[in-house]
CSV table of N, CA and C and ligand atoms in Angstrom, one decimal:
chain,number,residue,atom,x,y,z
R,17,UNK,N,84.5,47.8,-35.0
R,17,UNK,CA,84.0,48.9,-34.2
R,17,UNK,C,85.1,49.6,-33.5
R,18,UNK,N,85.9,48.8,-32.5
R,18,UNK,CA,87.2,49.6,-31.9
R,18,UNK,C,87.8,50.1,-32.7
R,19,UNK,N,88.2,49.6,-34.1
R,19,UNK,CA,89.2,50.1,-35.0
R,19,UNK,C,88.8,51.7,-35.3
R,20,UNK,N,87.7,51.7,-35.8
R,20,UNK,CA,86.8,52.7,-36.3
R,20,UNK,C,87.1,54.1,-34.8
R,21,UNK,N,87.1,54.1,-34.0
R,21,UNK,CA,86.5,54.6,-32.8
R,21,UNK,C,88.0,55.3,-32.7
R,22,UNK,N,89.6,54.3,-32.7
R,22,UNK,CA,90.3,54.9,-32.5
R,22,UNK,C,90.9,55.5,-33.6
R,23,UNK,N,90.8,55.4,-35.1
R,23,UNK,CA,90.9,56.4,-36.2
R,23,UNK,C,90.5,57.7,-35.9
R,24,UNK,N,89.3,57.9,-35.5
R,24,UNK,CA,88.8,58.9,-36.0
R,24,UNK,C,89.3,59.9,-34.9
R,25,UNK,N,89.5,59.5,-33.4
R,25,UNK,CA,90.4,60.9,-32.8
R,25,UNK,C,92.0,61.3,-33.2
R,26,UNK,N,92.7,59.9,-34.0
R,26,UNK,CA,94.0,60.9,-34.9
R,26,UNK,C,93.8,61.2,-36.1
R,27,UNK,N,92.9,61.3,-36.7
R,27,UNK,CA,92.6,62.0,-37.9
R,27,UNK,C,92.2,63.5,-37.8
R,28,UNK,N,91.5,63.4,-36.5
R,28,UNK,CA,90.7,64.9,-35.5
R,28,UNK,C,92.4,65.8,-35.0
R,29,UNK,N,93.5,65.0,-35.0
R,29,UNK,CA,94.7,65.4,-34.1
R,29,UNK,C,95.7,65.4,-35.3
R,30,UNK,N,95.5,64.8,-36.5
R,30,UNK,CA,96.0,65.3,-37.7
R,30,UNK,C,96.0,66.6,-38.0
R,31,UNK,N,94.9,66.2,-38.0
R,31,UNK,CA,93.8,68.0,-39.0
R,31,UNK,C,94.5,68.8,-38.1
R,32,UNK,N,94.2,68.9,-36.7
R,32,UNK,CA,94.7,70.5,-35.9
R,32,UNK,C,96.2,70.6,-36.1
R,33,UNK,N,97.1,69.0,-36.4
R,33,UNK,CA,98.4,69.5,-36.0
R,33,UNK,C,98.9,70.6,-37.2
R,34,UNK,N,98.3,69.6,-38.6
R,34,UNK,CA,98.4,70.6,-39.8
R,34,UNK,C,97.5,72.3,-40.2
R,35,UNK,N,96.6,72.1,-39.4
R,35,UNK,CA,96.0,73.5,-39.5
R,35,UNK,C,97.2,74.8,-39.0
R,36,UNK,N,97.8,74.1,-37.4
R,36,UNK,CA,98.6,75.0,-36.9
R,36,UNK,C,99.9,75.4,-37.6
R,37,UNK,N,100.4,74.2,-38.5
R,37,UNK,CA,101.7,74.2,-38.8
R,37,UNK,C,101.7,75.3,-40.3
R,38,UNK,N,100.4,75.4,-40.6
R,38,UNK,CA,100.1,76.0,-41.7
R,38,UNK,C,99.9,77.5,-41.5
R,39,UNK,N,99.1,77.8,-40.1
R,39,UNK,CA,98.9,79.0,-39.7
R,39,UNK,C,100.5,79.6,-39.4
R,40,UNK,N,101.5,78.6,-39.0
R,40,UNK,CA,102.5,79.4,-38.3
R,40,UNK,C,103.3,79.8,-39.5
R,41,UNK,N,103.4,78.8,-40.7
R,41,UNK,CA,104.0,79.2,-42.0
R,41,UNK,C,103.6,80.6,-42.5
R,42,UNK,N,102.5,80.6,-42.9
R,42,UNK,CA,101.8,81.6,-43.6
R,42,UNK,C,101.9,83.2,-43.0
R,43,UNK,N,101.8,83.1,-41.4
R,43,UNK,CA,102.5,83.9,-40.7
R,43,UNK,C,103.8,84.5,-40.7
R,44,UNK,N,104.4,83.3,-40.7
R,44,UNK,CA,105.8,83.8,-40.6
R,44,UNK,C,106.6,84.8,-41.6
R,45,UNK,N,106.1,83.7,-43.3
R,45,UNK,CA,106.7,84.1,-43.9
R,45,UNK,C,106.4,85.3,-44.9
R,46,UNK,N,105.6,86.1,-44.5
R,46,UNK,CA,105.4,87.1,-45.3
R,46,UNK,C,106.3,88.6,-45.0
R,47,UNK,N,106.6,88.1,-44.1
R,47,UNK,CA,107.7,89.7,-43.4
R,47,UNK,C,108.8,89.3,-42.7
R,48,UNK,N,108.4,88.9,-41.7
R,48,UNK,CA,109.4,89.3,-40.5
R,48,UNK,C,110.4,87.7,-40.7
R,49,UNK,N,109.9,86.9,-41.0
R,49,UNK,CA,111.0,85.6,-41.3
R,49,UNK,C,112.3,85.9,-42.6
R,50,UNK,N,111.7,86.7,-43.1
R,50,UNK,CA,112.6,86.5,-44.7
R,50,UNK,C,113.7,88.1,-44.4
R,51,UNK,N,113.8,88.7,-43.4
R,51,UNK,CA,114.8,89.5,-43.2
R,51,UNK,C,115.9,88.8,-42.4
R,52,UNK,N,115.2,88.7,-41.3
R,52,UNK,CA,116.9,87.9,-40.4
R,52,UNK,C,117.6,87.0,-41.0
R,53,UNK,N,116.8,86.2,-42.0
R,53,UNK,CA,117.4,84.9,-42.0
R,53,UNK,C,118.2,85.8,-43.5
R,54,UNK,N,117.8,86.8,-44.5
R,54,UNK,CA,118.9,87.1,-45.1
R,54,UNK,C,119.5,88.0,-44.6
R,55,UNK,N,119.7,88.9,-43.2
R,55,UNK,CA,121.0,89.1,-42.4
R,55,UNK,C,121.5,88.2,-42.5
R,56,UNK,N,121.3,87.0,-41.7
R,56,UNK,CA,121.8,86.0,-41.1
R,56,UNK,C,122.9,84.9,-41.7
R,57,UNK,N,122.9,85.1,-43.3
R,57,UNK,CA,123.2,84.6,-44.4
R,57,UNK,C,124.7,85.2,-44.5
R,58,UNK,N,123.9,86.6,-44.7
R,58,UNK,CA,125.2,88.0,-45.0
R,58,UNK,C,126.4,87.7,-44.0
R,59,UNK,N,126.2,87.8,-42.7
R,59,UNK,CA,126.7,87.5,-41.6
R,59,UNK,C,127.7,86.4,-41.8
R,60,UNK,N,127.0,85.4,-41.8
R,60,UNK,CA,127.6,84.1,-41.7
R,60,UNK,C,128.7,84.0,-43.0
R,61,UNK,N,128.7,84.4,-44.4
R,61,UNK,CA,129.2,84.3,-45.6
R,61,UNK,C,130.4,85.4,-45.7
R,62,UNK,N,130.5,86.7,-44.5
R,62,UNK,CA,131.3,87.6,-44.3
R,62,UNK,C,132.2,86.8,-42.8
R,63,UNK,N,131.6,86.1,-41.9
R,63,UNK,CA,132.8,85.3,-41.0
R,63,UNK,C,133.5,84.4,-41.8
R,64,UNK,N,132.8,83.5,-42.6
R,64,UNK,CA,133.3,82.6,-43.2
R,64,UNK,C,134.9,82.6,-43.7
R,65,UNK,N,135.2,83.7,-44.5
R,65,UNK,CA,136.2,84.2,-44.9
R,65,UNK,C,137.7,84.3,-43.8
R,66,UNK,N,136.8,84.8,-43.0
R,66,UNK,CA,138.3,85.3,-41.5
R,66,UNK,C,138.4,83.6,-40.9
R,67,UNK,N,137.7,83.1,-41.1
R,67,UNK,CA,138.1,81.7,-40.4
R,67,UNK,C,138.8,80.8,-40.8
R,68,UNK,N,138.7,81.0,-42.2
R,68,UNK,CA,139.4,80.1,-43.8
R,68,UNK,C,140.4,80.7,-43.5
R,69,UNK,N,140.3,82.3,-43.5
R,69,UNK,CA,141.9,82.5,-43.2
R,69,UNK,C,142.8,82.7,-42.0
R,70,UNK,N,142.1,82.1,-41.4
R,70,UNK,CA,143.0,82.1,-39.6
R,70,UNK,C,143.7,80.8,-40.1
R,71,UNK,N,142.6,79.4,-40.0
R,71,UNK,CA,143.0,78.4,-40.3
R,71,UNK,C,143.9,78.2,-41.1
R,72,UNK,N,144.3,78.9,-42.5
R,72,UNK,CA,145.1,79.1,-43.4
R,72,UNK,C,146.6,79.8,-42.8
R,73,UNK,N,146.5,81.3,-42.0
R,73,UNK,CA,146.9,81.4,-41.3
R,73,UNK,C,148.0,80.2,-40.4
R,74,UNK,N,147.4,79.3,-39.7
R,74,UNK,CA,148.1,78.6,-38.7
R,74,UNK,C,148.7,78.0,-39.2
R,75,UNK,N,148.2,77.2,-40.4
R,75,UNK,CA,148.9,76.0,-41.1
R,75,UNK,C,149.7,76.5,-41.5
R,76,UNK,N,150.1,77.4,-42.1
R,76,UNK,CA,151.5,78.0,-41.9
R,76,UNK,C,152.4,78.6,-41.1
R,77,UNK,N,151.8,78.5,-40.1
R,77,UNK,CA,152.5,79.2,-39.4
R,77,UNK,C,153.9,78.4,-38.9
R,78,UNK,N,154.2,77.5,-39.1
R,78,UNK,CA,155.3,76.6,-38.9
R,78,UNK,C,156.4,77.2,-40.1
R,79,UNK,N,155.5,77.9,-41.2
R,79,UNK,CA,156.7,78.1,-41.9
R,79,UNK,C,157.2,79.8,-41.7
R,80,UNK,N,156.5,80.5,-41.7
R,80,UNK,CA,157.0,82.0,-41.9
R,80,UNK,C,156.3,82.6,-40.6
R,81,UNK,N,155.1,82.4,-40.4
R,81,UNK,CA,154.8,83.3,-39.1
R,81,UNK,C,154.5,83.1,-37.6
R,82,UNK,N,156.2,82.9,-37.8
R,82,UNK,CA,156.5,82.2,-36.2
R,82,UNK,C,156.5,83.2,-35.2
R,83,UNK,N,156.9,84.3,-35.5
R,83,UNK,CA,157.6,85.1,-34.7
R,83,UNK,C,156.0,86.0,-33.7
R,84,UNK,N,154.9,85.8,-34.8
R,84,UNK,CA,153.7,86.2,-34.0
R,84,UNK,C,152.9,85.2,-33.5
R,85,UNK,N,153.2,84.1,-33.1
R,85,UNK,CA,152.4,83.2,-32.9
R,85,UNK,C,152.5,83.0,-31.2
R,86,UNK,N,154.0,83.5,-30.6
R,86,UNK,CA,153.7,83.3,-29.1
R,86,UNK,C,153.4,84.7,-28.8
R,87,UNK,N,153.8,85.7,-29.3
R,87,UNK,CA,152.9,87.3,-28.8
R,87,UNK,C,151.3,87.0,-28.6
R,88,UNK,N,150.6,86.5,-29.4
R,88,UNK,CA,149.5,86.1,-29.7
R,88,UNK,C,149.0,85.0,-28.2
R,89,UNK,N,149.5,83.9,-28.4
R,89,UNK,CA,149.0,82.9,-27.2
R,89,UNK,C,150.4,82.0,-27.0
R,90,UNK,N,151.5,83.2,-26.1
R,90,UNK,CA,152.4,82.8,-25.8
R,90,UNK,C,151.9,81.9,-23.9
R,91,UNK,N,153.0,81.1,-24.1
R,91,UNK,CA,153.0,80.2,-22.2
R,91,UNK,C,152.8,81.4,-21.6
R,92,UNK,N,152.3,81.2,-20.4
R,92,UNK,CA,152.7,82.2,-18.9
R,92,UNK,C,153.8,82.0,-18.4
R,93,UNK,N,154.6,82.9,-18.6
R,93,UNK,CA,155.8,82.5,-17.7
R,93,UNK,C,156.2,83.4,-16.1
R,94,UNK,N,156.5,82.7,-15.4
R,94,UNK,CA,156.6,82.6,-13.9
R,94,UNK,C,158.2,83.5,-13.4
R,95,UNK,N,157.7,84.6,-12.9
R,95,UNK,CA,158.9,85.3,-12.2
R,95,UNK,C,159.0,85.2,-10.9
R,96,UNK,N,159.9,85.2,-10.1
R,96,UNK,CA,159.9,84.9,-8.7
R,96,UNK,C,160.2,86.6,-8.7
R,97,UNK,N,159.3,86.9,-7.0
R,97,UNK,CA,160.1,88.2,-6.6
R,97,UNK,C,159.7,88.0,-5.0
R,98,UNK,N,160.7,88.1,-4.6
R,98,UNK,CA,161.3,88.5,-2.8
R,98,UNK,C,160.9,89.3,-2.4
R,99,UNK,N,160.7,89.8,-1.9
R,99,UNK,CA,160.6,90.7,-0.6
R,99,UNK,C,161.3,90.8,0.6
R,100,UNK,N,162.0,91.8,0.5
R,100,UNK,CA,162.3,92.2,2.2
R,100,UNK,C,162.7,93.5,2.3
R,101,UNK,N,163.4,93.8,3.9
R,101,UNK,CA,162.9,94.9,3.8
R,101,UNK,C,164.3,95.6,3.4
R,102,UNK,N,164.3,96.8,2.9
R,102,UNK,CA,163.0,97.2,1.7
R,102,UNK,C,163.8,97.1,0.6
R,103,UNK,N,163.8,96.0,0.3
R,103,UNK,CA,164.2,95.5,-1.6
R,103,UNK,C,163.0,94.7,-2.0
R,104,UNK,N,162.7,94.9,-3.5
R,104,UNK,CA,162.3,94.0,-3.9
R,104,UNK,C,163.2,93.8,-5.3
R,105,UNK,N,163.3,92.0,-4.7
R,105,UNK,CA,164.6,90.9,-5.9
R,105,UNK,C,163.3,90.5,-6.8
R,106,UNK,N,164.0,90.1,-8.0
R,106,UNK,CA,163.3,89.8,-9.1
R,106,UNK,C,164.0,88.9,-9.7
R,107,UNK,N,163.6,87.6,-9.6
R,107,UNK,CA,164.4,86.6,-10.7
R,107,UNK,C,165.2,86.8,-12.1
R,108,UNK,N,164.5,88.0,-12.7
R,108,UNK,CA,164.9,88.4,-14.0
R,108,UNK,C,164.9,90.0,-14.1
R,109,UNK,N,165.6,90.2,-15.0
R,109,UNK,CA,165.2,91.8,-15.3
R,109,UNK,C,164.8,91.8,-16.6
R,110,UNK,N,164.8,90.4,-17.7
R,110,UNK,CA,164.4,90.8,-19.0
R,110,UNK,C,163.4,90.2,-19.1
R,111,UNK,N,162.4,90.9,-19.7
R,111,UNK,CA,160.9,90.7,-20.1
R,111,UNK,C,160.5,91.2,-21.4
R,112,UNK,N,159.8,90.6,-22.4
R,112,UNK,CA,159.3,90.3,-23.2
R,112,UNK,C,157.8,90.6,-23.3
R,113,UNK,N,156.9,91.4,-24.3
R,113,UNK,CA,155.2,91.1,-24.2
R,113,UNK,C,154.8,90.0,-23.9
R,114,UNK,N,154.1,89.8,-22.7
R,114,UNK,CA,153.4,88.6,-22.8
R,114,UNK,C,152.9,88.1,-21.7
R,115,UNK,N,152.2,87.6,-21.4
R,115,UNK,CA,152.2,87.2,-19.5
R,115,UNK,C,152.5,86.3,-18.5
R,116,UNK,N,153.2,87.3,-17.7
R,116,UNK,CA,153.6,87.0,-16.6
R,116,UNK,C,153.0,86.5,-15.3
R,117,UNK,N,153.2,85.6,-14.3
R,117,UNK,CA,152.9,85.3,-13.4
R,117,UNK,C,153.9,85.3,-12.2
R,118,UNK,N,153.6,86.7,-11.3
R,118,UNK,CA,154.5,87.2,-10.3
R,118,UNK,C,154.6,86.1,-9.1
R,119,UNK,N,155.1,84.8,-8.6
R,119,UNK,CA,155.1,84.3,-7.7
R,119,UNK,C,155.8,85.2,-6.3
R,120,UNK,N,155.3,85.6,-5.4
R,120,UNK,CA,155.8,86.9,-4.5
R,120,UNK,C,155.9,86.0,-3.4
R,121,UNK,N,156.9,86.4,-3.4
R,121,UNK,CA,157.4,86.0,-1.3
R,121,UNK,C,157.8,86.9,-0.1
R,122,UNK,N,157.4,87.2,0.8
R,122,UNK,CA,157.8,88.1,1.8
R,122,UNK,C,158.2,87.4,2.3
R,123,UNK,N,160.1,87.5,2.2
R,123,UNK,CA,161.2,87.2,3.1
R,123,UNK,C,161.3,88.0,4.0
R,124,UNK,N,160.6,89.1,4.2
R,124,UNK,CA,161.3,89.6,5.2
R,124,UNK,C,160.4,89.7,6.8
R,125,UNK,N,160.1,90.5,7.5
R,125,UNK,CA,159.6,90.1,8.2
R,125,UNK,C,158.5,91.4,9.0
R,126,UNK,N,158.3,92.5,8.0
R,126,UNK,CA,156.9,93.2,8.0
R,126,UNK,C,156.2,92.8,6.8
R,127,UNK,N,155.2,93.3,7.1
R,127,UNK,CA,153.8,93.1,5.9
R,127,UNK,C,154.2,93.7,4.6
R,128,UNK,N,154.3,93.3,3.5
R,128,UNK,CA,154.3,93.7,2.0
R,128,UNK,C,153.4,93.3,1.6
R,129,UNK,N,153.7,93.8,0.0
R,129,UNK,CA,152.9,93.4,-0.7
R,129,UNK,C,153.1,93.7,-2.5
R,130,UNK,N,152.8,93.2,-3.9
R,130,UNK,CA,153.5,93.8,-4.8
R,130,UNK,C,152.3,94.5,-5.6
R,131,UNK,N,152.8,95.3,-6.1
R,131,UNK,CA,152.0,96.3,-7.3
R,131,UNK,C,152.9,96.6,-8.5
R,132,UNK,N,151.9,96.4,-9.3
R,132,UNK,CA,152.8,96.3,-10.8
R,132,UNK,C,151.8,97.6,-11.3
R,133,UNK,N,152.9,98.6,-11.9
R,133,UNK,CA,152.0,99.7,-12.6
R,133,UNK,C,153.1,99.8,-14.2
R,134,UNK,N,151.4,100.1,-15.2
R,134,UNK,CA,152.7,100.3,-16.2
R,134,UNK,C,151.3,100.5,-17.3
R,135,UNK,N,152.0,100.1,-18.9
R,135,UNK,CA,150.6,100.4,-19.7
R,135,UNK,C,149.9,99.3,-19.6
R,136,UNK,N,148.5,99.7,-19.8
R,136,UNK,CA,147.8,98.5,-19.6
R,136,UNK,C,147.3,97.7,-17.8
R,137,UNK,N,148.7,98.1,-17.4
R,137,UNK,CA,148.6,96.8,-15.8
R,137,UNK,C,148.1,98.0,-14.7
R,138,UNK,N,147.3,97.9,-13.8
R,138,UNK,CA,147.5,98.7,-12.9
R,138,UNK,C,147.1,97.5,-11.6
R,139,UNK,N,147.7,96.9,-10.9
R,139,UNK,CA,147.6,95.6,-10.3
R,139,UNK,C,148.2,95.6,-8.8
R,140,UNK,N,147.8,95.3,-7.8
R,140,UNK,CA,148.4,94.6,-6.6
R,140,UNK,C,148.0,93.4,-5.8
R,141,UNK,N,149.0,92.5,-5.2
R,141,UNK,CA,148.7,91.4,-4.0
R,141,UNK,C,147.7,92.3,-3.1
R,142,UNK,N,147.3,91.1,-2.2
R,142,UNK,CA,146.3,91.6,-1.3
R,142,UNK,C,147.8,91.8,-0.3
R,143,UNK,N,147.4,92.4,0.5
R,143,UNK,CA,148.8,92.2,1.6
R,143,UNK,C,149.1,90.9,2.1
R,144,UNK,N,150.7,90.8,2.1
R,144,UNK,CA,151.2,89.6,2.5
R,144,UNK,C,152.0,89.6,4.1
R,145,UNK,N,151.3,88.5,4.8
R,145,UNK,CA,151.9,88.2,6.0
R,145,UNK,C,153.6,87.8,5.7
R,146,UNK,N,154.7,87.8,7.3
R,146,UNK,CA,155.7,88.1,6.6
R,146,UNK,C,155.4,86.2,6.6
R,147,UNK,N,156.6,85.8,5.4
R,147,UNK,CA,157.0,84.6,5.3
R,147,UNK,C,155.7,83.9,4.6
R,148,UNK,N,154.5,84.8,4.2
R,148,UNK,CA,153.6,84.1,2.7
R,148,UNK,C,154.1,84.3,1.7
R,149,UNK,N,153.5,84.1,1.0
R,149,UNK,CA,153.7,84.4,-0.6
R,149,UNK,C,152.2,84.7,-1.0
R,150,UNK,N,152.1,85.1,-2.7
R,150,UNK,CA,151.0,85.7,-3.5
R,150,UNK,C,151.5,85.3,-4.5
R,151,UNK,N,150.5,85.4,-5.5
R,151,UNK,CA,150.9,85.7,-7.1
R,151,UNK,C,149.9,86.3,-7.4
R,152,UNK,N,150.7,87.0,-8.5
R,152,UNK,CA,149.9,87.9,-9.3
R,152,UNK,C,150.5,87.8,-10.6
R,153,UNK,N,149.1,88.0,-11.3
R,153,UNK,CA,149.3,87.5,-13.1
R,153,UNK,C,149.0,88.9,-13.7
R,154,UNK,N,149.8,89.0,-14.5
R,154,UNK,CA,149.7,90.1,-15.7
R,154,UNK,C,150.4,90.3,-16.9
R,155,UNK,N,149.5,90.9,-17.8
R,155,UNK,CA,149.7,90.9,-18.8
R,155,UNK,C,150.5,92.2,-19.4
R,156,UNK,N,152.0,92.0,-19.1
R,156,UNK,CA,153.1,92.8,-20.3
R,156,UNK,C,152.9,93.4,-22.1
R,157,UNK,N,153.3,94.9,-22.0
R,157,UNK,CA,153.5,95.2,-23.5
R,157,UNK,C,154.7,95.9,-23.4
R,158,UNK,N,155.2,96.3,-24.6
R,158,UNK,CA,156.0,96.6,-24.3
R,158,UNK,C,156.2,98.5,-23.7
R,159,UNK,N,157.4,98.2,-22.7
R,159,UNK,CA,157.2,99.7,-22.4
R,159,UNK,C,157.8,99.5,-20.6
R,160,UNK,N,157.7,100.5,-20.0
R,160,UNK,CA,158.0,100.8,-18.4
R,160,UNK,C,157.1,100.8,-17.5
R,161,UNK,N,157.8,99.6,-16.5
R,161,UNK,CA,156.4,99.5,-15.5
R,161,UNK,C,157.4,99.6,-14.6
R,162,UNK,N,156.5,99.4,-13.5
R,162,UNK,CA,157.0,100.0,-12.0
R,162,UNK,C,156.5,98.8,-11.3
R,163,UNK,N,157.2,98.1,-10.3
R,163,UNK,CA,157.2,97.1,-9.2
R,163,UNK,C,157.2,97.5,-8.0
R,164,UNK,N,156.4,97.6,-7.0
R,164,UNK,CA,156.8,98.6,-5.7
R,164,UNK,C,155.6,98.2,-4.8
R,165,UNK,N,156.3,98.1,-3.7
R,165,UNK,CA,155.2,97.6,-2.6
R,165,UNK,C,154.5,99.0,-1.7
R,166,UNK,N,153.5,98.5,-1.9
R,166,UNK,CA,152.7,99.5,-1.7
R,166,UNK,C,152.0,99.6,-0.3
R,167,UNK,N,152.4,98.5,0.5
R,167,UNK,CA,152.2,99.1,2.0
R,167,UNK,C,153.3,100.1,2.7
R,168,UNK,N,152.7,101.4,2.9
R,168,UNK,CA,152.8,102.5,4.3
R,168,UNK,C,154.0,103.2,3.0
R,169,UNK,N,155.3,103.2,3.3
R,169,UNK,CA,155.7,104.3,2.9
R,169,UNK,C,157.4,103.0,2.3
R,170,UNK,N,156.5,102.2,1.8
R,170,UNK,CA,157.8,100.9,1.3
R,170,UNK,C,158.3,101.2,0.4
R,171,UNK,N,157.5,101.8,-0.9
R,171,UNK,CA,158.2,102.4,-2.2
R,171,UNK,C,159.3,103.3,-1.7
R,172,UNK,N,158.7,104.2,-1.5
R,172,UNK,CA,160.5,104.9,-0.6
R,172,UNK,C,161.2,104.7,-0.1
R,173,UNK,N,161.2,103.4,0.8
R,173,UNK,CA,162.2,103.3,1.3
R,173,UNK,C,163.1,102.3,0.4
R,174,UNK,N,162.5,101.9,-1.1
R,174,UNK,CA,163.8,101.2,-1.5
R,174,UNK,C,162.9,100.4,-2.1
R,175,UNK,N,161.3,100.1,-1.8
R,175,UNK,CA,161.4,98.6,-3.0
R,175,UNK,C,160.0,99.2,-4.0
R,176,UNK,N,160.5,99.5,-4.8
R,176,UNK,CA,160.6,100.2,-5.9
R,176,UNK,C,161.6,99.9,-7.6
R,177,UNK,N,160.8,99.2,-7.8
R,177,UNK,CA,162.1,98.3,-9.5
R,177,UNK,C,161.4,98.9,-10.3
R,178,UNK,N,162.0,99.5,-11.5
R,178,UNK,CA,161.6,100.0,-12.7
R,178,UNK,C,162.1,98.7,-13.6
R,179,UNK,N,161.0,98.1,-14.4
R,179,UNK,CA,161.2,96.8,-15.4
R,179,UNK,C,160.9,97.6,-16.8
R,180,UNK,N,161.7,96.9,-18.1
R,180,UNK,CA,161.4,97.2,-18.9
R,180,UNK,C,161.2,96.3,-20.1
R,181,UNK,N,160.3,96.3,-20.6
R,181,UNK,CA,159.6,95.0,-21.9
R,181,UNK,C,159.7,95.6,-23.0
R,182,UNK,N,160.1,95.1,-23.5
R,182,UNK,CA,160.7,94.6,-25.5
R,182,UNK,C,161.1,93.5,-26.0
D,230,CU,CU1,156.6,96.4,1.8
């Protein structure tokens, strides 16, 4: 008798689960299922190709295409630049595409601060107390940018560096 009693409400929980899974099929697939999923196909079978060839791409890249592989996802490399009044020193003057990270110090002993203008960069420190430092990161192409502190009337008086990348 118990056996019987608990059959018959999953046979009742059968039936509805299959009724529903049937309604949602029959729904789905007469229109609106069978377009995305052949976008979705197109899509996927058109990436496929650029990935094969990135991958292909890298693995060689140890042999012939070296020379684009740090323009691409080269290190960040780290320039020191000074402050005072009114120069601004720069660890280097040769620069290459690629990005840089301005470690900034105000040696001197009013408020500065650095602004990098050029293609692509239009960037400044927040203002620096004297004897803090900042950094500021950015990203070089090649071409003429401008270094110049941009508090009160500092570019004119001298800290002002024209850099140049290639
Ligand atoms: Cu300044």
């Amino acid at each position: 008798m118990s056996q019987s009693f608990t059959r018959f409400p999953m046979v009742a929980i059968a039936g509805a689960g299959l009724a529903l899974t049937l309604a949602a099929c029959g729904g789905g697939s007469s229109s609106s299922s069978s377009s995305p999923s052949s976008s979705s196909s197109a899509s996927s079978s058109s990436s496929a190709p650029s990935s094969s060839s990135s991958s292909a791409g890298s693995s060689s890249a140890a042999g012939s295409s070296s020379s684009s592989a740090p323009a691409a996802a080269g290190p960040t490399k780290t320039v020191t630049a000074n402050e005072v009044e009114f120069k601004i020193q720069l660890s280097t003057m040769t620069f290459t595409p690629g990005t840089y990270t301005f470690d900034v110090k105000n040696g001197g002993s009013a408020t500065h601060a650095l602004k990098i203008v050029g293609p692509g960069v239009d960037k400044s420190t927040s203002d620096i107390a004297a004897g803090k430092s900042a950094t500021l990161t950015v990203t070089l192409k090649s071409g003429t940018y401008d270094v110049n502190c941009p508090v009160a009337n500092h570019k004119m008086l001298g800290m002002d560096v024209k850099i140049k990348v290639a």
